[in-house]
GROMACS .gro file of C-alpha atoms in nm:
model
  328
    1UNK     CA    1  -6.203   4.741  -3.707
    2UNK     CA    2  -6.029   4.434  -3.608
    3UNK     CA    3  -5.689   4.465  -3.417
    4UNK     CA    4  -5.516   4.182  -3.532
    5UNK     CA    5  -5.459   3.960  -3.902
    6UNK     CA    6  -5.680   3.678  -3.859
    7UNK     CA    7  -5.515   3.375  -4.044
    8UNK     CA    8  -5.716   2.990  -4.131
    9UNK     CA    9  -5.414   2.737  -4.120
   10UNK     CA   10  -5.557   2.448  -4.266
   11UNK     CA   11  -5.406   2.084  -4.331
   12UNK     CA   12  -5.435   1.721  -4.391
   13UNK     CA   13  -5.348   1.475  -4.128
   14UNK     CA   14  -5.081   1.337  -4.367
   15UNK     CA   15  -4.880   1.657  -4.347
   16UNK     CA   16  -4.696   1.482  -4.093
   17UNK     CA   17  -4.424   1.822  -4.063
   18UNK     CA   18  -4.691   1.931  -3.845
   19UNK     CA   19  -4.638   1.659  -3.577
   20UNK     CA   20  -4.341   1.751  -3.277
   21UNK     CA   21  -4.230   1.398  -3.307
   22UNK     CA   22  -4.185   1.381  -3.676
   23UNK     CA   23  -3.814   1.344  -3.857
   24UNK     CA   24  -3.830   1.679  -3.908
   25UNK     CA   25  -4.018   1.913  -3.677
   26UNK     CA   26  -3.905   2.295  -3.808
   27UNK     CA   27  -4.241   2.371  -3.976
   28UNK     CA   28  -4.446   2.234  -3.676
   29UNK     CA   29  -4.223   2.514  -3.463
   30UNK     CA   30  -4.335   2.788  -3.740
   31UNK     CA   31  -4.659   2.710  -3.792
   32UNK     CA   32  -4.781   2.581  -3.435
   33UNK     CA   33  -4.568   2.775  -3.190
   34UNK     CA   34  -4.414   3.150  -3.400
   35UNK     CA   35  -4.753   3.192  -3.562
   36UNK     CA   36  -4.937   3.196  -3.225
   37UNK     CA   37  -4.642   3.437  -3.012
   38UNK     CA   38  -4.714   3.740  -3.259
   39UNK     CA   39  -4.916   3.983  -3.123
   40UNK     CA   40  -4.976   4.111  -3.486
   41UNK     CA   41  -5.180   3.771  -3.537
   42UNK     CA   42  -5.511   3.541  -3.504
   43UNK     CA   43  -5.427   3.201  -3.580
   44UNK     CA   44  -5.677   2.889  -3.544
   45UNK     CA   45  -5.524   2.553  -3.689
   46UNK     CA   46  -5.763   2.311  -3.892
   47UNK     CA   47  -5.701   1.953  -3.968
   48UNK     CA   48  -5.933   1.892  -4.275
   49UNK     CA   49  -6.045   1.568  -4.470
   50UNK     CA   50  -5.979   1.573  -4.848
   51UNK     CA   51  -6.259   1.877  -4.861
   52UNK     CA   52  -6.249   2.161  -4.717
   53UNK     CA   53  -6.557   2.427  -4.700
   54UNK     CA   54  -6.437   2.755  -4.716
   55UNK     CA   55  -6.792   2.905  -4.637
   56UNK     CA   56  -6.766   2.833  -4.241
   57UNK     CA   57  -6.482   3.054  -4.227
   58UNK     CA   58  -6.631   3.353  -4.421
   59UNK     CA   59  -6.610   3.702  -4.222
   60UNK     CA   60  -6.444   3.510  -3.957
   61UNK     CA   61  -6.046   3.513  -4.091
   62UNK     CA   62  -5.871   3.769  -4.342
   63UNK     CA   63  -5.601   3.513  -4.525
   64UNK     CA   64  -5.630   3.111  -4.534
   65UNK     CA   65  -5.253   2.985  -4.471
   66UNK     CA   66  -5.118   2.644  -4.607
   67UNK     CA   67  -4.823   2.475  -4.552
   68UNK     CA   68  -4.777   2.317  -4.824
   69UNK     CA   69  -4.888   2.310  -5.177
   70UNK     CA   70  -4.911   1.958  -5.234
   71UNK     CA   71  -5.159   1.678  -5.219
   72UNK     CA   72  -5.215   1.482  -4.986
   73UNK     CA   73  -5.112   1.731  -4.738
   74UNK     CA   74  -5.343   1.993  -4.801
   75UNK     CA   75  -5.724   1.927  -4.924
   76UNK     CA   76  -5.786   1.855  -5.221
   77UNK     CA   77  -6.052   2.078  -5.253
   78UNK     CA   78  -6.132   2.436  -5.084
   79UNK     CA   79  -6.469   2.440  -5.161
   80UNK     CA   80  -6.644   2.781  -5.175
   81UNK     CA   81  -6.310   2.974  -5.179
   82UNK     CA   82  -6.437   3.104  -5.511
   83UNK     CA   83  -6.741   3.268  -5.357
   84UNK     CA   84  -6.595   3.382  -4.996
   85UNK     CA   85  -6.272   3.563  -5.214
   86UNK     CA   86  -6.102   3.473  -4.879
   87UNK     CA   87  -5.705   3.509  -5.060
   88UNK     CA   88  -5.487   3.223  -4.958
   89UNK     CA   89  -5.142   3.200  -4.921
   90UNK     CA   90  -4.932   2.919  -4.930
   91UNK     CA   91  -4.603   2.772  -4.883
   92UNK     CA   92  -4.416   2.553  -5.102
   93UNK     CA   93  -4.177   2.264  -5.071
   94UNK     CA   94  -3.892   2.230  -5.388
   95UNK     CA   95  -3.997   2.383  -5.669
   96UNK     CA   96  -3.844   2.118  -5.922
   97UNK     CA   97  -4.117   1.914  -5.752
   98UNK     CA   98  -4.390   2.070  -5.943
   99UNK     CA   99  -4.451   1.817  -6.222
  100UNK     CA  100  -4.467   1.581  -5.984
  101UNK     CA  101  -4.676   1.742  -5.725
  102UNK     CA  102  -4.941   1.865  -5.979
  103UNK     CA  103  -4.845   2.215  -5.789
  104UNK     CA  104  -4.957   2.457  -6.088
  105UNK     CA  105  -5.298   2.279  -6.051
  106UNK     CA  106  -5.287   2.332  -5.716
  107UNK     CA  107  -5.199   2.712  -5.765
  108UNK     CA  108  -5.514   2.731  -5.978
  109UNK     CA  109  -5.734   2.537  -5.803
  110UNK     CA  110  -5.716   2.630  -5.473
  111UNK     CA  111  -5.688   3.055  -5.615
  112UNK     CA  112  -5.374   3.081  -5.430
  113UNK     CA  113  -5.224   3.450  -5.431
  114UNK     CA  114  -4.897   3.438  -5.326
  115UNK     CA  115  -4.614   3.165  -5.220
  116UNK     CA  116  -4.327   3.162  -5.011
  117UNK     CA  117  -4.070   2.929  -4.909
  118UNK     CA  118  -3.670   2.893  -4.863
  119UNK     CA  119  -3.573   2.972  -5.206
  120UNK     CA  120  -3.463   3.314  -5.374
  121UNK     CA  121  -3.701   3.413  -5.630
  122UNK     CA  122  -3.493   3.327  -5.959
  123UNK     CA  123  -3.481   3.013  -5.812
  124UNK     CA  124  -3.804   2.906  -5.783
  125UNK     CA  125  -3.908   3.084  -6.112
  126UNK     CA  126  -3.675   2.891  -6.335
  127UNK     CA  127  -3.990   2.644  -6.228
  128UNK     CA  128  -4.267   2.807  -6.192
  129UNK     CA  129  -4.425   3.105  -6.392
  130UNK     CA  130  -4.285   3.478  -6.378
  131UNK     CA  131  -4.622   3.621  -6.301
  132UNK     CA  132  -4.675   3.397  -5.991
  133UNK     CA  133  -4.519   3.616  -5.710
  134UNK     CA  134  -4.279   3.461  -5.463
  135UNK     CA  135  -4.138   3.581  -5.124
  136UNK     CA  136  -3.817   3.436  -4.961
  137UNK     CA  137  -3.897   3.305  -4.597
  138UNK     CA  138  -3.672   3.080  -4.368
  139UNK     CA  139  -3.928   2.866  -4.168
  140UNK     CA  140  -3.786   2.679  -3.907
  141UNK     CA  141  -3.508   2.775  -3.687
  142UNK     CA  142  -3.694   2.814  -3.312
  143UNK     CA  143  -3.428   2.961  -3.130
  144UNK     CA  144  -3.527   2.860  -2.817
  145UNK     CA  145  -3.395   2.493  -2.929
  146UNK     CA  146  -3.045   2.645  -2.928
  147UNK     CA  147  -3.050   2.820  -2.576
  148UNK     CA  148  -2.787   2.570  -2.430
  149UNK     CA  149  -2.511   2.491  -2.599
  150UNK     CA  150  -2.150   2.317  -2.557
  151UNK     CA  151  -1.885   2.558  -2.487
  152UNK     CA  152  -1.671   2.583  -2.824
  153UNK     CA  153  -1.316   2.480  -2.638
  154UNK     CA  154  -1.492   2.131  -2.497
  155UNK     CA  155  -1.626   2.039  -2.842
  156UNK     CA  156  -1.480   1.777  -3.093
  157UNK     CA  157  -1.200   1.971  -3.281
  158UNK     CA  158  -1.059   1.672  -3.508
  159UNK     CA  159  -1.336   1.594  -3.690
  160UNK     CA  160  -1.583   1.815  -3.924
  161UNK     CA  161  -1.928   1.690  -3.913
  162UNK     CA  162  -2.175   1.666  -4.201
  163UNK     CA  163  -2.523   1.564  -4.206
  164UNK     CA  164  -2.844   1.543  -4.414
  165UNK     CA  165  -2.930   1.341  -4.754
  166UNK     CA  166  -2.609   1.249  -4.982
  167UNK     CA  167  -2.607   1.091  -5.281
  168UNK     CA  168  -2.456   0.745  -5.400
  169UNK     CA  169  -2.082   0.846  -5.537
  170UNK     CA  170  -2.046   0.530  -5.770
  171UNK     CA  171  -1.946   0.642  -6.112
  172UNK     CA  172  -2.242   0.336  -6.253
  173UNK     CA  173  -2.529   0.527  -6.035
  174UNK     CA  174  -2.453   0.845  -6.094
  175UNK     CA  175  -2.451   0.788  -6.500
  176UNK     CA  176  -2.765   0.593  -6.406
  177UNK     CA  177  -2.950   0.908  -6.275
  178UNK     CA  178  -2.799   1.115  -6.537
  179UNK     CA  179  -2.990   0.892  -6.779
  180UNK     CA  180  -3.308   0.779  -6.576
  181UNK     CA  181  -3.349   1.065  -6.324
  182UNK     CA  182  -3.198   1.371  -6.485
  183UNK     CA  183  -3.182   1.668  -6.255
  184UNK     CA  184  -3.377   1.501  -5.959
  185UNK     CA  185  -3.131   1.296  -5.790
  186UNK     CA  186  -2.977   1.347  -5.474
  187UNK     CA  187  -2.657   1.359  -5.580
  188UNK     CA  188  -2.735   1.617  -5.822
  189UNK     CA  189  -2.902   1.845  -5.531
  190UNK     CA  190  -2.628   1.786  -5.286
  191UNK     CA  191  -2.292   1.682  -5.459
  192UNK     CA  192  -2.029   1.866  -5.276
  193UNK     CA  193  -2.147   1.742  -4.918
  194UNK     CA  194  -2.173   1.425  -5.081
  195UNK     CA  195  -1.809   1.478  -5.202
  196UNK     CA  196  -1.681   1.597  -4.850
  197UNK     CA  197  -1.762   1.224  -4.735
  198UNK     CA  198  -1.545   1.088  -4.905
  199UNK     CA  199  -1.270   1.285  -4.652
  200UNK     CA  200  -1.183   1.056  -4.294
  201UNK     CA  201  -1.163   1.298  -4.087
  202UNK     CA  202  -1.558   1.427  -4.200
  203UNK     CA  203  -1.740   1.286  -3.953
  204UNK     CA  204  -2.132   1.137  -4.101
  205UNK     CA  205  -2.467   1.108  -3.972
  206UNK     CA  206  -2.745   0.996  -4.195
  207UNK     CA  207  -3.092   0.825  -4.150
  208UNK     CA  208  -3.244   0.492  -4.026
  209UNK     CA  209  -3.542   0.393  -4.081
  210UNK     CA  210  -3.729   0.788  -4.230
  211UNK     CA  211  -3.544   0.939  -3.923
  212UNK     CA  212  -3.270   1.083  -3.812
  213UNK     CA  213  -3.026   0.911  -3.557
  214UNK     CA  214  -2.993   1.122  -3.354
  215UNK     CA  215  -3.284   1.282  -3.132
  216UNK     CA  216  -3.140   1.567  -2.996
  217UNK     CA  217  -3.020   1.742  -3.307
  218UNK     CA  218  -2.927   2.051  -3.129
  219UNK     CA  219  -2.685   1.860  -2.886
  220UNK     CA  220  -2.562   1.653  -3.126
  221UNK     CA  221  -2.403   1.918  -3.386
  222UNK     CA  222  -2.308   2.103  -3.051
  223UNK     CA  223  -2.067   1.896  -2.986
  224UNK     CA  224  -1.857   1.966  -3.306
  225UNK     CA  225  -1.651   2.270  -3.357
  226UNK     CA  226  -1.697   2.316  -3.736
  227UNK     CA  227  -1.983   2.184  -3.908
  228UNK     CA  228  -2.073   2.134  -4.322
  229UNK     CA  229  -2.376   2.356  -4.506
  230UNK     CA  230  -2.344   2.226  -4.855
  231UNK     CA  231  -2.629   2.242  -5.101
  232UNK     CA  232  -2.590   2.315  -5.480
  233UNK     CA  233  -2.900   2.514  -5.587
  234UNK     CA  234  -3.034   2.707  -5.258
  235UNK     CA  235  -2.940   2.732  -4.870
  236UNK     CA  236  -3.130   2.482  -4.645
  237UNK     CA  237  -3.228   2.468  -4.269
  238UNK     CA  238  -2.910   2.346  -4.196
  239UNK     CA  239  -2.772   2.692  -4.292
  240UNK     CA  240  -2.940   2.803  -3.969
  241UNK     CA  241  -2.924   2.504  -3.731
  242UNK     CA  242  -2.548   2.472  -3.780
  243UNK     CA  243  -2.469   2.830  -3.695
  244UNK     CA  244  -2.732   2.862  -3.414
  245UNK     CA  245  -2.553   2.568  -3.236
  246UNK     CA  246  -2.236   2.771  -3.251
  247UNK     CA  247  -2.080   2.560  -3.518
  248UNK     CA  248  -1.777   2.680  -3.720
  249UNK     CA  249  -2.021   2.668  -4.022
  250UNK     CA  250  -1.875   2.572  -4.389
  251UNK     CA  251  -2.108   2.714  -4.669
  252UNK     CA  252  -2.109   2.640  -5.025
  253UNK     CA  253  -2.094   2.934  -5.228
  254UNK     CA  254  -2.088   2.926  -5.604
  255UNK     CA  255  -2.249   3.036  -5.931
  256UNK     CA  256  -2.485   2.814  -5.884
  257UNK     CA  257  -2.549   2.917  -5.526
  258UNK     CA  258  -2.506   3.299  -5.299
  259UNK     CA  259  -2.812   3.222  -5.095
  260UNK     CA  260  -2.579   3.238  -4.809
  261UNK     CA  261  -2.428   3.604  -4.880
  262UNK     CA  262  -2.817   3.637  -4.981
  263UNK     CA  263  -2.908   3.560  -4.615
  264UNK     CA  264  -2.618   3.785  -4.475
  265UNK     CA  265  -2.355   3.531  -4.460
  266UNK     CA  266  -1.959   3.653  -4.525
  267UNK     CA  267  -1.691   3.509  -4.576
  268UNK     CA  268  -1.442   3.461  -4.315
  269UNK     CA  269  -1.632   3.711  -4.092
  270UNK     CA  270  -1.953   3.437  -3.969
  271UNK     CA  271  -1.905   3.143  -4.185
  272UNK     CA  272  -1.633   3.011  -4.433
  273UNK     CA  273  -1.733   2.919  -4.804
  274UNK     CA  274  -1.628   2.633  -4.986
  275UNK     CA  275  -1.718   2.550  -5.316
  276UNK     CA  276  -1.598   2.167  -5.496
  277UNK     CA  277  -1.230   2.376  -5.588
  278UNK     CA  278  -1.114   2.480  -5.257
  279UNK     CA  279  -1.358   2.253  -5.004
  280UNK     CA  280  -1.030   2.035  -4.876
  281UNK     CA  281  -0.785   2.364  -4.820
  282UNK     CA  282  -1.006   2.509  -4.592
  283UNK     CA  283  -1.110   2.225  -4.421
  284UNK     CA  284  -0.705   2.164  -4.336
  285UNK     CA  285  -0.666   2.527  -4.288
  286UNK     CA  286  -0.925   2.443  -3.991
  287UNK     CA  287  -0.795   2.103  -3.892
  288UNK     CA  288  -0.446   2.256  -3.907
  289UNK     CA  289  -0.520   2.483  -3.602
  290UNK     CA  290  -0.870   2.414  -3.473
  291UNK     CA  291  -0.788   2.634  -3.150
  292UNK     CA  292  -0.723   2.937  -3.306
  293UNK     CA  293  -0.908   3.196  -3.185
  294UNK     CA  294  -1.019   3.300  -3.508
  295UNK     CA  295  -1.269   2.953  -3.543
  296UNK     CA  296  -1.433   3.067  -3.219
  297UNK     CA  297  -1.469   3.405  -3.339
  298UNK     CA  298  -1.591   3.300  -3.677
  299UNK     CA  299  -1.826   3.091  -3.516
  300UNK     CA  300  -2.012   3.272  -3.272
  301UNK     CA  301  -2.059   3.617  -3.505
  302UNK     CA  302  -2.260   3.317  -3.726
  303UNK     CA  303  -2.462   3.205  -3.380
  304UNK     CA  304  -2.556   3.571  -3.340
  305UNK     CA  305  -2.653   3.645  -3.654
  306UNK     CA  306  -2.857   3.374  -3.730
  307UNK     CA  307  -3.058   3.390  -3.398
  308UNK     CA  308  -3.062   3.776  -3.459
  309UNK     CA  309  -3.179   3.779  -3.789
  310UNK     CA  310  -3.320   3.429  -3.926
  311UNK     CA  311  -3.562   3.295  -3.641
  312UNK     CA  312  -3.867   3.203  -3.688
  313UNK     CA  313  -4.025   3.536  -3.502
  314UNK     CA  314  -3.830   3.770  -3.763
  315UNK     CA  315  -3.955   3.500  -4.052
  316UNK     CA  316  -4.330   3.557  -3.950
  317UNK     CA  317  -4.301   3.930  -3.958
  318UNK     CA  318  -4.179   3.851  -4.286
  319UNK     CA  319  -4.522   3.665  -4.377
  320UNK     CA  320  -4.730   3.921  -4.208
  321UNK     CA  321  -4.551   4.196  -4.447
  322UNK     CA  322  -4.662   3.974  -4.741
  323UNK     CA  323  -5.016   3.911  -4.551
  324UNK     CA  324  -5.060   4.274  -4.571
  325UNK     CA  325  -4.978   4.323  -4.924
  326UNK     CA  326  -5.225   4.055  -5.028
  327UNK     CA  327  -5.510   4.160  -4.824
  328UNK     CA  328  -5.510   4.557  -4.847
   0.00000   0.00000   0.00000
């Protein structure tokens, strides 16, 4: 009997998430450093060509793992995987991206069994099929990035920082996408932090050039007090990286989004939610008094929480739990 979940990760050298030094790094920490610490697991990473021949790995791994389930980051063939029944699981990047992506193809094709990723289910299956099953997993927040961080009094108290894509607030472009891009553009996935630029004391940092300014992303947001998580569908990383680095973290919450109550977020307790109604009174209630006690307190129930409860260790017991289901 074998003691441990064997597990095939297997890639393209394009899936450049999988690279340390890329823009964004969180699935490189998943995937190349959580994977490996479990006890529970086997893991052996493969960097394949277009083809990939599922044969070698026959009686040799339980589950074949991908990353992504989109071309060209993954094969474009598993060859074999019809004739080794080795199930494979896969992650998946934005579901509205499955037109685009060819990703039901992909499902087919490569005989995946189950998906995960960082949306709630009803999210991702106003996209993709009821019948394919879908598990909500956070991968990405390595806590040991967040070990050291600025002391809450020394940090920047008159500005609230925001970060991440925005869209283009022009009245012209946005009827533009509306027209040309329905339902795909950025400001359409990430109006309200958009919105909250628009505000001088929100303090912005963007991209240059496919990366981010800033290097040290956990230093950086460190230095602010209060911090913005705005997203209008579903919770992203930033969710987590915010509150790990201590950050008085502003959510949106609406009825178009609870993924943050969803991930055991509450209100006034380890985060404040905002919404496009009330996003300005809370932000001045903040600004108003940024020493209160209350920000500090606010702030660091959401640090210990999210290291607590949404690392990546506690996110890959998650995936053996759906490893298990798939393979018994």
């Amino acid at each position: 009997m074998v003691d441990k979940i064997r597990i095939a990760v297997i890639y393209t050298e394009e899936f450049k998430f999988m690279s340390p030094d890329y823009r964004d790094n969180t699935l490189y920490y998943f995937f190349k450093h959580a994977l490996a610490r479990n006890k529970k697991l086997d893991v052996e990473l493969f960097i394949s060509k277009e083809k990939f021949d599922t044969k070698s790995l026959k009686n040799k791994f339980d589950v074949i793992l991908l990353p992504d389930n989109r071309l060209p980051h993954i094969p474009a063939e598993l060859s074999g995987i019809n004739e080794t029944k080795i199930p494979v699981i896969s992650r998946t990047g934005d579901p509205h991206t499955i037109k685009k992506y060819g990703r039901l193809n992909i499902h087919e094709s490569h005989q995946i069994k189950y998906l995960f990723g960082p949306m709630t289910p009803d999210y991702v299956h106003k996209f993709y099929p009821k019948e394919i099953k879908f598990k909500l997993i956070f991968a990405g927040l390595e806590s040991s990035l967040y070990e050291s961080i600025k002391p809450f009094s020394e940090r920047i108290s008159n500005k609230i920082l925001n970060t991440g894509n925005v869209g283009n607030i022009k009245l012209k472009s946005r009827i533009a996408n509306k027209i040309l891009n329905p339902g795909k553009s950025t400001w359409h996935f990430y109006k309200l932090r958009t919105m909250c630029n628009e505000l001088s004391y929100v303090d912005y940092s963007g991209m240059k050039g496919g990366s981010y300014i800033h290097k040290d992303y956990p230093s950086y947001i460190s230095s602010y007090k209060s911090a913005i998580a705005a997203s209008t569908y579903y919770a992203v990383i930033k969710h987590l990286e915010l509150t790990a680095a201590g950050c008085l973290t502003f959510m949106e919450v609406s009825n178009k989004n609870d993924d943050a109550e969803i991930l055991g977020f509450k209100d006034y307790e380890n985060a404040i939610f905002i919404n496009e109604k009330n996003y300005k009174n809370k932000f001045e209630e903040f600004l108003s008094n940024p020493n209160d006690p209350l920000w500090e307190k606010i702030a660091n129930n959401g640090r210990k929480h999210t290291l607590e409860n949404l690392n990546n260790d506690k996110s890959v017991e998650s995936l053996i739990e759906l490893i298990e289901e798939v393979i018994q």
